[in-house]
Short mmCIF file of C-alpha atoms and ligand atoms in Angstrom, two decimals:
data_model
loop_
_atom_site.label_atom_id
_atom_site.label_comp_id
_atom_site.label_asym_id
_atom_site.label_seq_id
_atom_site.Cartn_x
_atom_site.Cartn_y
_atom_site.Cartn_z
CA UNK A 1 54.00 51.01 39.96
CA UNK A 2 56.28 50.06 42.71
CA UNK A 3 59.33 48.53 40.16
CA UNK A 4 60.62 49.02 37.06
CA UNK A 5 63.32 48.23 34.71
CA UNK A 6 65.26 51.13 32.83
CA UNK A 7 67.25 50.31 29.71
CA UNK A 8 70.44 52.27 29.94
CA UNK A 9 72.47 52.81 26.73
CA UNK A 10 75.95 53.97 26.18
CA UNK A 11 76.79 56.37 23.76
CA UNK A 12 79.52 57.66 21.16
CA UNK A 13 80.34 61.40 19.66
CA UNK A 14 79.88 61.38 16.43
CA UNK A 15 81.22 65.06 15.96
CA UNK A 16 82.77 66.96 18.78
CA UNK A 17 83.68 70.53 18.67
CA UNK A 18 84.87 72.13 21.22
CA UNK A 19 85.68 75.62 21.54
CA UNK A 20 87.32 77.80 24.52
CA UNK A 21 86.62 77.63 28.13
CA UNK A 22 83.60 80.02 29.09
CA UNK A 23 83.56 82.41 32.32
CA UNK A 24 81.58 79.63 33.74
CA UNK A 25 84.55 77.15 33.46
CA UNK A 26 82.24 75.13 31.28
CA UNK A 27 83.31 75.09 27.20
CA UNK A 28 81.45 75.44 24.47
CA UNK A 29 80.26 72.31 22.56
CA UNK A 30 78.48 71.40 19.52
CA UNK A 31 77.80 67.90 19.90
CA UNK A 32 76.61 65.24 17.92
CA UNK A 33 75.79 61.74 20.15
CA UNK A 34 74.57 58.86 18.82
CA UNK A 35 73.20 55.28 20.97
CA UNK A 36 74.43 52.22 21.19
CA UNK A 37 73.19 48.96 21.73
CA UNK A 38 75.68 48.23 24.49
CA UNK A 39 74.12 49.11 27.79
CA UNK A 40 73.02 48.72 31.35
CA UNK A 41 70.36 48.04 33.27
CA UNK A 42 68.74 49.71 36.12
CA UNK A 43 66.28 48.16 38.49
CA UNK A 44 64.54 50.20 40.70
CA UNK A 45 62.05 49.77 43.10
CA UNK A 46 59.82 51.54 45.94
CA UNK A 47 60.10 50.51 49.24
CA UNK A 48 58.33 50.75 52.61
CA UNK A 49 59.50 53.85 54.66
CA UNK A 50 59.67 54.38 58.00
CA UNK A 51 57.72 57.10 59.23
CA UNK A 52 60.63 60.32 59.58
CA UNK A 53 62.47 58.85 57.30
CA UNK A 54 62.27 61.17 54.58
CA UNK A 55 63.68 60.33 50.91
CA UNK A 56 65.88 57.32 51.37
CA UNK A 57 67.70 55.95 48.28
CA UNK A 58 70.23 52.81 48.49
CA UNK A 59 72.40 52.30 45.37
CA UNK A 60 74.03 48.41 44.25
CA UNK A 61 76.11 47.77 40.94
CA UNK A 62 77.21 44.51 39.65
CA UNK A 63 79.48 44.67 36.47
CA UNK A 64 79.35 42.14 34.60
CA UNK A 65 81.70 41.57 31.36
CA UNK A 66 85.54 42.22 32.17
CA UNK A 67 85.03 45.66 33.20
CA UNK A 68 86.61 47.20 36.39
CA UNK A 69 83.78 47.55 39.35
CA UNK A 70 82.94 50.61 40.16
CA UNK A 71 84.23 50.88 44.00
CA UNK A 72 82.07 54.48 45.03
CA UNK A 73 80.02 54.81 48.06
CA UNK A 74 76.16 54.82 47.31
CA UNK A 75 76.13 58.66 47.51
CA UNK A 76 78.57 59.47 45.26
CA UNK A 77 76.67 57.62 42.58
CA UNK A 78 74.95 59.82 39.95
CA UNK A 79 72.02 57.59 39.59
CA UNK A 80 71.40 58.16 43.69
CA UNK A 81 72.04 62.17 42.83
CA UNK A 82 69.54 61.61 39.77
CA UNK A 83 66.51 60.59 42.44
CA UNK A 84 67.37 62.80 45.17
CA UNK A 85 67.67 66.11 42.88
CA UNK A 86 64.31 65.11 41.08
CA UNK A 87 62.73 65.05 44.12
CA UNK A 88 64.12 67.77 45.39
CA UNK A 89 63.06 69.53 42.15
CA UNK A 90 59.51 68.42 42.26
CA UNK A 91 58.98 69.03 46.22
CA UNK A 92 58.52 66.01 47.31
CA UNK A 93 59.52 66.03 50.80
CA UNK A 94 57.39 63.02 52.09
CA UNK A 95 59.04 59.40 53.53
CA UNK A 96 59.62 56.99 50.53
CA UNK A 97 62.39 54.49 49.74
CA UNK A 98 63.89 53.84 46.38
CA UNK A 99 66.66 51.11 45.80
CA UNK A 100 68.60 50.45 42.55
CA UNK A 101 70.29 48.15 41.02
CA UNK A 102 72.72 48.69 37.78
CA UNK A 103 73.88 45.98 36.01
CA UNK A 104 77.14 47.44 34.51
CA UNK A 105 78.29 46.26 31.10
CA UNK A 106 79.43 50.02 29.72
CA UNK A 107 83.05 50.41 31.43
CA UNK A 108 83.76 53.62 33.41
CA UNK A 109 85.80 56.26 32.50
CA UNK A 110 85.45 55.79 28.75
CA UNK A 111 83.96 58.25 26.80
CA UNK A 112 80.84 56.43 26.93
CA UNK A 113 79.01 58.64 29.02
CA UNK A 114 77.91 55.14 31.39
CA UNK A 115 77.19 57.35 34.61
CA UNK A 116 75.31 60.22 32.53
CA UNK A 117 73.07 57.37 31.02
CA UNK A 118 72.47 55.76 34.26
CA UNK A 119 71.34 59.22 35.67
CA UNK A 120 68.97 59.96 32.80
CA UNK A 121 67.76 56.03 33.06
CA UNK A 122 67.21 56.73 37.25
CA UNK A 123 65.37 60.42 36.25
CA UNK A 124 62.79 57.99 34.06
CA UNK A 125 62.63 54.80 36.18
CA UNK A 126 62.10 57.83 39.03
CA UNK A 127 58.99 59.34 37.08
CA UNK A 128 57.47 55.98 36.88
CA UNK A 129 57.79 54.62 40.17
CA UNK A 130 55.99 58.15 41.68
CA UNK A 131 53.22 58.46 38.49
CA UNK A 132 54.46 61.57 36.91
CA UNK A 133 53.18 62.17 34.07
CA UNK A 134 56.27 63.20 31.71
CA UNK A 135 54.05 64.10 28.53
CA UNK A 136 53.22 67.34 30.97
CA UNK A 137 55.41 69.56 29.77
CA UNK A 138 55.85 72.01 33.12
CA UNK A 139 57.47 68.68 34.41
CA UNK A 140 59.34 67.79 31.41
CA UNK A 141 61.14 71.16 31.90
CA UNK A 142 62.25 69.72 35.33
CA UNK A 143 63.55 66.64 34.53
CA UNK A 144 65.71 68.22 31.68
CA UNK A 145 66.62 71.10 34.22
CA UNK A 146 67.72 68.46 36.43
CA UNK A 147 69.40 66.01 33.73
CA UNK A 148 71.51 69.24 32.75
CA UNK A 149 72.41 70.13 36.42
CA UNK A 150 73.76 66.41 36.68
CA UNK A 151 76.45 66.55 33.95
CA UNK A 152 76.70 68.29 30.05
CA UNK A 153 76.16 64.48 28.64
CA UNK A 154 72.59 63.82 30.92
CA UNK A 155 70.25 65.10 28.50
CA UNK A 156 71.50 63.61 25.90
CA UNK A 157 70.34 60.30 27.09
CA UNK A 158 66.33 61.43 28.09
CA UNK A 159 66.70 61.45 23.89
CA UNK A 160 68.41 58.84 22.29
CA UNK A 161 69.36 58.22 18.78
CA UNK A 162 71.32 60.58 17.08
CA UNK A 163 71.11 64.07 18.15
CA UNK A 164 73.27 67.51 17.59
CA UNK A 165 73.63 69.09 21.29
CA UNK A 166 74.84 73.23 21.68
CA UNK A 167 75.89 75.22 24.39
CA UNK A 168 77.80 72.82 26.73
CA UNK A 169 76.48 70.14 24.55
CA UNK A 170 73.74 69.48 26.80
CA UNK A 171 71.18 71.79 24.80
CA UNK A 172 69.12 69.57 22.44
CA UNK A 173 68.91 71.36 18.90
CA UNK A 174 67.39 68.65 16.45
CA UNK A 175 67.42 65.07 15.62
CA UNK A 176 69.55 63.45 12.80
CA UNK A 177 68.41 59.74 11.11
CA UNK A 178 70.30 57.23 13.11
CA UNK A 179 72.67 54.90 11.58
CA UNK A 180 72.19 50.89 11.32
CA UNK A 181 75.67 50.50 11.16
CA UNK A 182 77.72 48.02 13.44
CA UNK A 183 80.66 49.59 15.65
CA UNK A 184 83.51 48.02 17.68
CA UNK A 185 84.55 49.86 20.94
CA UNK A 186 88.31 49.44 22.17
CA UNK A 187 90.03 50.47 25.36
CA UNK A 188 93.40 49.99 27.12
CA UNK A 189 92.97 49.42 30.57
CA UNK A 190 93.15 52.96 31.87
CA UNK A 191 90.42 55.50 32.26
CA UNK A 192 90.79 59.60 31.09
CA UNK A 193 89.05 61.97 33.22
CA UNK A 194 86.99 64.39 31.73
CA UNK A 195 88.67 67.22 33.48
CA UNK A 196 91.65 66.44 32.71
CA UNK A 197 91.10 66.20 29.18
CA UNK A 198 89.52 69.73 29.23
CA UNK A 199 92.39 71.06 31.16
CA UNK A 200 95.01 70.35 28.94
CA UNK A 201 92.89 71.28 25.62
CA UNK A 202 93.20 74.37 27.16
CA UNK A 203 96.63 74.66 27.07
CA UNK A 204 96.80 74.52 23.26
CA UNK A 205 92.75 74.64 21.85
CA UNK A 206 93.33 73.39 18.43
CA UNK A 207 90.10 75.16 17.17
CA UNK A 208 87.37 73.60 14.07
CA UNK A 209 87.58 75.44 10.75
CA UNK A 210 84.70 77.10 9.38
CA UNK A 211 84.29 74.17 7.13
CA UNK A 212 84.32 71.65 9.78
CA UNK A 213 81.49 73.88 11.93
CA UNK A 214 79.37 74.46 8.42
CA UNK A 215 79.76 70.60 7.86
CA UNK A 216 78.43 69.29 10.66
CA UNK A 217 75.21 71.80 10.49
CA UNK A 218 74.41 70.62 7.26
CA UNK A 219 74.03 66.80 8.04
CA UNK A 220 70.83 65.30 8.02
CA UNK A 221 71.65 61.63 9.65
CA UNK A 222 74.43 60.17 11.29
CA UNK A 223 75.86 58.40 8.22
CA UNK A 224 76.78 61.95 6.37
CA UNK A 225 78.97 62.61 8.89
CA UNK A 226 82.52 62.95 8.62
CA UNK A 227 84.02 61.84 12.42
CA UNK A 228 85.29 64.52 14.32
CA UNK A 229 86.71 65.26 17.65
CA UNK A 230 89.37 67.99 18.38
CA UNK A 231 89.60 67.17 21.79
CA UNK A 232 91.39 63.96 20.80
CA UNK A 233 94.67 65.30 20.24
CA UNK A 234 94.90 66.65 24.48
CA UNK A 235 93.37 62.87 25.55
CA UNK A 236 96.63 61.52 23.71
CA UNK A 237 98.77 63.69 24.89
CA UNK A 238 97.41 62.38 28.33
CA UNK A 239 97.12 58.67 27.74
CA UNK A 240 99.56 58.22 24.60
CA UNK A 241 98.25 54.02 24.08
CA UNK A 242 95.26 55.93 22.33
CA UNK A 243 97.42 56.96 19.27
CA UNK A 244 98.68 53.30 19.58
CA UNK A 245 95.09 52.51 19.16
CA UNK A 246 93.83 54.36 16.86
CA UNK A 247 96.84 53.60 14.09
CA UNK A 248 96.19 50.19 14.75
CA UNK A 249 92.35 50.36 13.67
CA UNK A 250 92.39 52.52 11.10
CA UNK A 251 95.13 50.07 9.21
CA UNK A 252 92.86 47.22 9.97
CA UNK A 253 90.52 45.30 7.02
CA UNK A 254 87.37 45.33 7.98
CA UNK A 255 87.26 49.24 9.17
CA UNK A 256 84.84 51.08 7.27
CA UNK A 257 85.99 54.51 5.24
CA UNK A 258 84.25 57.92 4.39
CA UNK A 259 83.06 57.74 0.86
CA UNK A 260 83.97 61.07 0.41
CA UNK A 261 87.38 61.69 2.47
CA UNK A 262 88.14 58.01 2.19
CA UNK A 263 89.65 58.46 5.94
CA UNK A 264 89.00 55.40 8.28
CA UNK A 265 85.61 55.77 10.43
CA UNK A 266 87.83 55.67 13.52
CA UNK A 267 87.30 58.06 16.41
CA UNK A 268 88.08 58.44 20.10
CA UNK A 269 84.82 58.66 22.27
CA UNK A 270 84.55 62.03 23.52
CA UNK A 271 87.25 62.89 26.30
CA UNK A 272 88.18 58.68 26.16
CA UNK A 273 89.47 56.44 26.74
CA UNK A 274 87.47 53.97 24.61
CA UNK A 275 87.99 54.50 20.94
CA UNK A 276 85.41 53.46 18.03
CA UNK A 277 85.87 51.93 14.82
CA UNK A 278 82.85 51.96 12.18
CA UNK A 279 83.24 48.61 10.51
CA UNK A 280 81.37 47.28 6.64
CA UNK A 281 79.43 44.15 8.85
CA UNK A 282 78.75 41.66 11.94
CA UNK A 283 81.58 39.70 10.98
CA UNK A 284 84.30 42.54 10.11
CA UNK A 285 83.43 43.49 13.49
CA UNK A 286 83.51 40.14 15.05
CA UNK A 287 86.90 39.65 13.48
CA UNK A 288 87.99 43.34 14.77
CA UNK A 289 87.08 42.16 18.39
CA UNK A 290 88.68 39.27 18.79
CA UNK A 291 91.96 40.99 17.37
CA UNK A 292 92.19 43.93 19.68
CA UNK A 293 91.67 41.68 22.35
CA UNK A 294 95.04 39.58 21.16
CA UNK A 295 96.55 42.55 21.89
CA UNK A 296 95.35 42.84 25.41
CA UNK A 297 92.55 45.56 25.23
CA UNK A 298 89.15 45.33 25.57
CA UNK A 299 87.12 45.15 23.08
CA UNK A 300 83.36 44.57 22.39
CA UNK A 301 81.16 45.09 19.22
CA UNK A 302 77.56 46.28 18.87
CA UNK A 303 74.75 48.60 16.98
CA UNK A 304 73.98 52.43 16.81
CA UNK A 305 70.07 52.34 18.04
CA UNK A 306 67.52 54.69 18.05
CA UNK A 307 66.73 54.26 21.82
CA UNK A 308 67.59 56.29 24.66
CA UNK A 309 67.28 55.65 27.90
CA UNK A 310 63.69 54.52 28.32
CA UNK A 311 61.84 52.16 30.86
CA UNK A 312 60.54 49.06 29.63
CA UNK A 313 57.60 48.08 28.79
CA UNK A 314 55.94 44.99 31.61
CA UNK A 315 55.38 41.93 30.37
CA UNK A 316 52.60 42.04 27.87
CA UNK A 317 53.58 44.72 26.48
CA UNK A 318 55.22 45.20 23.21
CA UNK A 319 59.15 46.49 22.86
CA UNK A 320 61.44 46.41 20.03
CA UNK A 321 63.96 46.68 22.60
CA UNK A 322 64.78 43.13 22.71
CA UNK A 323 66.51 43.26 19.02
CA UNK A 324 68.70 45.99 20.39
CA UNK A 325 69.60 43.51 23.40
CA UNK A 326 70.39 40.43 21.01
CA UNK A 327 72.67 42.50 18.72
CA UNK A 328 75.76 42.38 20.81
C1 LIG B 401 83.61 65.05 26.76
C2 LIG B 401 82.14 64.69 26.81
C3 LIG B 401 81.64 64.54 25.37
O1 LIG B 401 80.31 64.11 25.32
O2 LIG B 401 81.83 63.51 27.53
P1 LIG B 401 82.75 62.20 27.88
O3 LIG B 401 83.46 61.79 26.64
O4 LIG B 401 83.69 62.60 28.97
O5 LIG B 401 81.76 61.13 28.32
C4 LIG B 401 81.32 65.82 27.52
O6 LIG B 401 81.64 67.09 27.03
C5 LIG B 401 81.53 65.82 29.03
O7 LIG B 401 80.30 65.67 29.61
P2 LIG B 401 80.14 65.19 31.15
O8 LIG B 401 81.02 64.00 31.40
O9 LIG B 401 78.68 65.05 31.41
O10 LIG B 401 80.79 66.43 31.88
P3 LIG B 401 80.44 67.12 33.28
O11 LIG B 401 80.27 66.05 34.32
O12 LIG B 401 79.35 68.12 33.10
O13 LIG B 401 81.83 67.90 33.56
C6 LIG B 401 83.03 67.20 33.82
C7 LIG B 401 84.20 68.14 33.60
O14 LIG B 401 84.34 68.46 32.20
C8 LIG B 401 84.37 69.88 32.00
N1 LIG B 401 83.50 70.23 30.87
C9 LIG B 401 82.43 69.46 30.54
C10 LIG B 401 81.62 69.82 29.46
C11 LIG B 401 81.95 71.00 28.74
N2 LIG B 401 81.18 71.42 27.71
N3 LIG B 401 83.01 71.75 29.10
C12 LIG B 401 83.81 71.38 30.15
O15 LIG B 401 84.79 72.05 30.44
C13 LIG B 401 83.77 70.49 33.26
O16 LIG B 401 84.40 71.69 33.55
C14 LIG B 401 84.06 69.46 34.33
O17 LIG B 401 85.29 69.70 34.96
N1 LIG B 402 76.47 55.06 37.78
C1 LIG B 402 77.75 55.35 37.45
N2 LIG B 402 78.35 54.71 36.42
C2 LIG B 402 79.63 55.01 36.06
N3 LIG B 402 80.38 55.94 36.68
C3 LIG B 402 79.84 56.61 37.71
C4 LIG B 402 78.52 56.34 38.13
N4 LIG B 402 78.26 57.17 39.15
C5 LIG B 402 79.34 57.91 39.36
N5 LIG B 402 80.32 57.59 38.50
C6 LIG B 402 81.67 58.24 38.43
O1 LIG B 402 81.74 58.99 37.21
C7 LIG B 402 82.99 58.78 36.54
C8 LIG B 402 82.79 58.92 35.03
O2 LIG B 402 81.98 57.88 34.62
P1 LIG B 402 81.38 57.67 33.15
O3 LIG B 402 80.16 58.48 32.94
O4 LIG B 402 81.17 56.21 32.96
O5 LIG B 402 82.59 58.12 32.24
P2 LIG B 402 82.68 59.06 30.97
O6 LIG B 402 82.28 60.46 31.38
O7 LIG B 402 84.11 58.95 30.60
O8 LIG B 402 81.78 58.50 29.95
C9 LIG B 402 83.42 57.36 36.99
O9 LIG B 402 84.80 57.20 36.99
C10 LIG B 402 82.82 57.24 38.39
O10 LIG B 402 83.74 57.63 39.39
#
């Protein structure tokens, strides 16, 4: 196969725990991600190489959508780290030439773990331009080696669904049903670094109960959750619009509520700074949308899917991945 298409899906924290920082600067996490429907789109395809060229990989992204472009050199892109690690990882030190294209619609810098999905979508769309086989499970073991060595959110995305993550939250532990349920995704214009948001949980770490931790263990799919995410509280204290944001959903109609707490299903995405708001249908959603945007963030609805990153089928072939596309 010399190109293929690789669906790329952004993602939301259903639960996130984090506890203190670890001698390996990393924190603990006990994470539970789930898809969603809004995504990109990676094209990638093999090339002729000059002899003595070695590995050469060439990187292009168009965003499309409202969403800032992403102005980094072709190296510095973790879909161009994905391919040159794997190979790396697998020994393959001959000439070849692999270009890729992303179509951006998941903004950077959001929570949505955009990049990480990218670099599990250029790990897959890797394996099936160079015929490796990933039901082999020696290899398997590689790619997740290298997914993990990428970032904590990677291997999350060689998955999909809904899944609770340990260790750094990059250690799969099982799978949870996903949920059907449509979500709206708000932002203010600027980004929150991961490491940032780390850095200053660390200067106060306001720890999970035991309740909380037993809680989350217990759930069996994504829709007996109750949303959680103590490293909100440091991404506010960083980027304070995100407590304007998230009192304005959760007093808006249309928000979906825990049936048990009764608390609004409204929850920052991981370190931020997008913010998510569970909402009853399509058209409480719709509705949602088109208000946060009067107020001059972005805003865009979609689904929770099952998928994770994945390539796609070629034509002839059947997918189900064109009712995740339509949804948004
Ligand atoms: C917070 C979460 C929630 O899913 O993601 P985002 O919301 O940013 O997408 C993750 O923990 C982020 O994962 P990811 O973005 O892949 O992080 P990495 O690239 O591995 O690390 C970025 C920075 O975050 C810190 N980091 C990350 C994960 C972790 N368990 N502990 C940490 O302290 C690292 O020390 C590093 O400085
Ligand atoms: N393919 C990519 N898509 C998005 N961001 C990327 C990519 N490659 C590298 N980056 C860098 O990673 C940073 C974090 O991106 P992203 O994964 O989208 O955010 P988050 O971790 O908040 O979900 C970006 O600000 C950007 O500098």
């Amino acid at each position: 196969m010399n190109h293929v298409r690789v669906f790329s899906p952004a993602k939301v924290n259903l639960h996130l725990d984090i506890s203190e920082r670890r001698p390996d600067g990393y924190h603990g996490a006990y994470s539970i991600m789930h898809a969603l429907s809004m995504h990109d789109m990676l094209t990638m395809r093999r090339e002729f190489a000059a002899p003595g060229s070695g590995l050469v990989v060439d990187v292009h992204c168009a965003t499309h959508g409202d969403i800032a472009e992403l102005n980094i050199p072709a190296e510095s892109n973790i879909a161009y780290k994905a391919v040159v690690r794997l190979a790396e990882a697998l020994g393959r030190t001959g000439d070849d030439s692999v270009l890729i294209g992303i179509d951006k619609n998941i903004p950077h810098a959001a929570g949505l773990g955009g990049g990480s999905s990218n670099a599990a979508a250029a790990l897959l769309g890797a394996c099936a331009l160079w015929d490796i086989d990933l039901a082999d499970t020696g290899v398997r073991a590689i790619v997740e080696q290298v997914a993990s060595g990428l970032g904590a959110d990677v291997p999350f995305f060689l998955h999909g669904g809904c899944v609770a993550l340990t260790d750094k939250g990059d250690i799969y532990e099982r799978d949870l049903v996903p949920s059907k349920r449509n979500v709206v995704i708000v932002r203010p214009e600027e980004g929150v670094s991961t490491g940032a948001a780390y850095a200053a949980f660390d200067a106060n770490p306001p720890l999970s109960s035991d309740e909380v931790k037993a809680d989350a263990r217990a759930a069996e799919s994504a829709d007996d959750l109750h949303l959680f995410n103590n490293l909100a509280p440091a991404s506010e204290g960083l980027l304070p619009v995100l407590t304007d944001i998230r009192e304005w959903l959760s007093g808006h109609a249309g928000v979906a509520h825990d049936a048990t707490t009764g608390a609004p299903q409204v929850l920052l995405c991981g370190s931020g700074s997008s913010t998510f708001a569970i909402c009853d249908d399509f058209d409480a959603a719709y509705k949602l949308v088109g208000d946060a945007r009067l107020n001059g963030w972005w805003a865009r609805s979609c689904n929770f899917t099952s998928a994770g990153a994945r390539v796609l089928p070629t034509a002839g072939q059947a997918t189900n991945l064109g009712a995740v596309q339509k949804s948004w």
